[in-house]
Amino acid sequence: MDRITNMVAERPVVIFSKSSCCMCHTIKTLFSEFGVNPSVHELDEIPKGKEIEQALSRLGCKPSVPAVFIGGDFVGGTNEVMSLHLNRTLIPMLRNAGALWV
């Protein structure tokens, strides 16, 4: 858990992902199109990725990826991020976290 806390503190937006996950790709593309430069951790490519994935599951990430953190807070996965986007609350959240300046 401490490792996740440290990783989440790296940037305003942190995404835990897997390189082969199509939903992860969708979320990364969405943030990229907003001009956000998140810290992306590909759990299938980093050391101890499996341990991090298990810790994310214990935090309530179901499925474990994508797991999106904004401003250090766990936002959720694809469904939650897309709901925030459709409700027009994602952009203000990104601005408040310092991920967007416009």
Short mmCIF file of C-alpha atoms in Angstrom, two decimals:
data_model
loop_
_atom_site.label_atom_id
_atom_site.label_comp_id
_atom_site.label_asym_id
_atom_site.label_seq_id
_atom_site.Cartn_x
_atom_site.Cartn_y
_atom_site.Cartn_z
CA MET A 1 0.00 0.00 0.00
CA ASP A 2 2.86 2.40 0.78
CA ARG A 3 4.29 1.76 -2.66
CA ILE A 4 0.96 2.69 -4.29
CA THR A 5 0.75 5.83 -2.14
CA ASN A 6 4.22 6.88 -3.26
CA MET A 7 3.49 6.15 -6.91
CA VAL A 8 0.21 8.09 -6.77
CA ALA A 9 2.03 11.11 -5.36
CA GLU A 10 4.26 11.35 -8.47
CA ARG A 11 1.88 13.40 -10.61
CA PRO A 12 -1.61 14.91 -10.55
CA VAL A 13 -2.92 11.97 -12.61
CA VAL A 14 -1.68 8.40 -12.20
CA ILE A 15 -2.99 5.43 -14.16
CA PHE A 16 -2.25 1.81 -13.37
CA SER A 17 -2.65 -0.12 -16.59
CA LYS A 18 -1.72 -3.21 -18.57
CA SER A 19 -0.24 -2.86 -22.02
CA SER A 20 -2.67 -5.41 -23.49
CA CYS A 21 -5.84 -3.92 -21.98
CA CYS A 22 -8.10 -2.15 -24.49
CA MET A 23 -10.01 -0.25 -21.77
CA CYS A 24 -6.69 0.98 -20.37
CA HIS A 25 -5.77 2.24 -23.83
CA THR A 26 -9.11 4.06 -24.06
CA ILE A 27 -8.58 5.84 -20.75
CA LYS A 28 -4.98 6.78 -21.57
CA THR A 29 -6.15 8.16 -24.94
CA LEU A 30 -8.93 10.19 -23.28
CA PHE A 31 -6.48 11.88 -20.92
CA SER A 32 -4.00 12.43 -23.73
CA GLU A 33 -6.67 14.16 -25.83
CA PHE A 34 -7.36 16.50 -22.90
CA GLY A 35 -3.67 17.41 -22.85
CA VAL A 36 -3.05 15.62 -19.55
CA ASN A 37 0.31 13.92 -19.14
CA PRO A 38 -0.40 11.18 -16.57
CA SER A 39 2.11 8.92 -14.95
CA VAL A 40 1.27 5.49 -16.40
CA HIS A 41 2.42 2.30 -14.72
CA GLU A 42 2.06 -0.75 -16.96
CA LEU A 43 1.69 -3.52 -14.39
CA ASP A 44 2.60 -6.25 -16.87
CA GLU A 45 5.93 -4.52 -17.61
CA ILE A 46 7.24 -3.33 -14.24
CA PRO A 47 8.88 -5.22 -11.39
CA LYS A 48 6.39 -6.24 -8.69
CA GLY A 49 3.51 -5.37 -11.00
CA LYS A 50 1.54 -8.41 -9.83
CA GLU A 51 1.89 -7.29 -6.19
CA ILE A 52 0.70 -3.80 -7.09
CA GLU A 53 -2.25 -5.28 -8.97
CA GLN A 54 -3.23 -7.33 -5.91
CA ALA A 55 -2.96 -4.25 -3.69
CA LEU A 56 -5.20 -2.31 -6.10
CA SER A 57 -7.75 -5.11 -5.88
CA ARG A 58 -7.69 -4.81 -2.08
CA LEU A 59 -8.38 -1.07 -2.49
CA GLY A 60 -11.56 -1.96 -4.34
CA CYS A 61 -10.40 -1.76 -7.94
CA LYS A 62 -12.57 -4.31 -9.74
CA PRO A 63 -11.23 -5.02 -12.32
CA SER A 64 -7.80 -3.99 -11.12
CA VAL A 65 -6.96 -2.01 -14.29
CA PRO A 66 -7.31 0.66 -15.35
CA ALA A 67 -7.07 2.26 -11.92
CA VAL A 68 -7.11 6.04 -12.11
CA PHE A 69 -5.97 8.40 -9.37
CA ILE A 70 -6.50 12.15 -9.66
CA GLY A 71 -4.97 14.49 -7.13
CA GLY A 72 -3.90 11.51 -5.05
CA ASP A 73 -7.46 10.20 -4.74
CA PHE A 74 -8.70 6.96 -6.23
CA VAL A 75 -11.30 7.82 -8.88
CA GLY A 76 -12.00 4.34 -10.24
CA GLY A 77 -11.77 2.50 -13.49
CA THR A 78 -13.20 2.96 -16.96
CA ASN A 79 -16.86 3.22 -15.90
CA GLU A 80 -16.19 5.83 -13.24
CA VAL A 81 -13.90 7.96 -15.43
CA MET A 82 -16.33 7.88 -18.35
CA SER A 83 -19.25 8.77 -16.03
CA LEU A 84 -17.29 11.76 -14.72
CA HIS A 85 -16.56 12.79 -18.30
CA LEU A 86 -20.19 12.50 -19.39
CA ASN A 87 -21.33 14.41 -16.29
CA ARG A 88 -18.85 17.17 -17.15
CA THR A 89 -17.07 16.85 -13.81
CA LEU A 90 -13.83 15.26 -15.03
CA ILE A 91 -12.30 18.43 -16.51
CA PRO A 92 -12.88 20.51 -13.35
CA MET A 93 -11.42 17.67 -11.29
CA LEU A 94 -8.33 17.64 -13.51
CA ARG A 95 -7.98 21.43 -13.21
CA ASN A 96 -8.26 21.28 -9.42
CA ALA A 97 -5.54 18.61 -9.31
CA GLY A 98 -3.21 20.77 -11.42
CA ALA A 99 -3.29 18.43 -14.43
CA LEU A 100 -4.83 21.07 -16.73
CA TRP A 101 -4.14 24.77 -16.91
CA VAL A 102 -6.78 25.85 -19.45
#
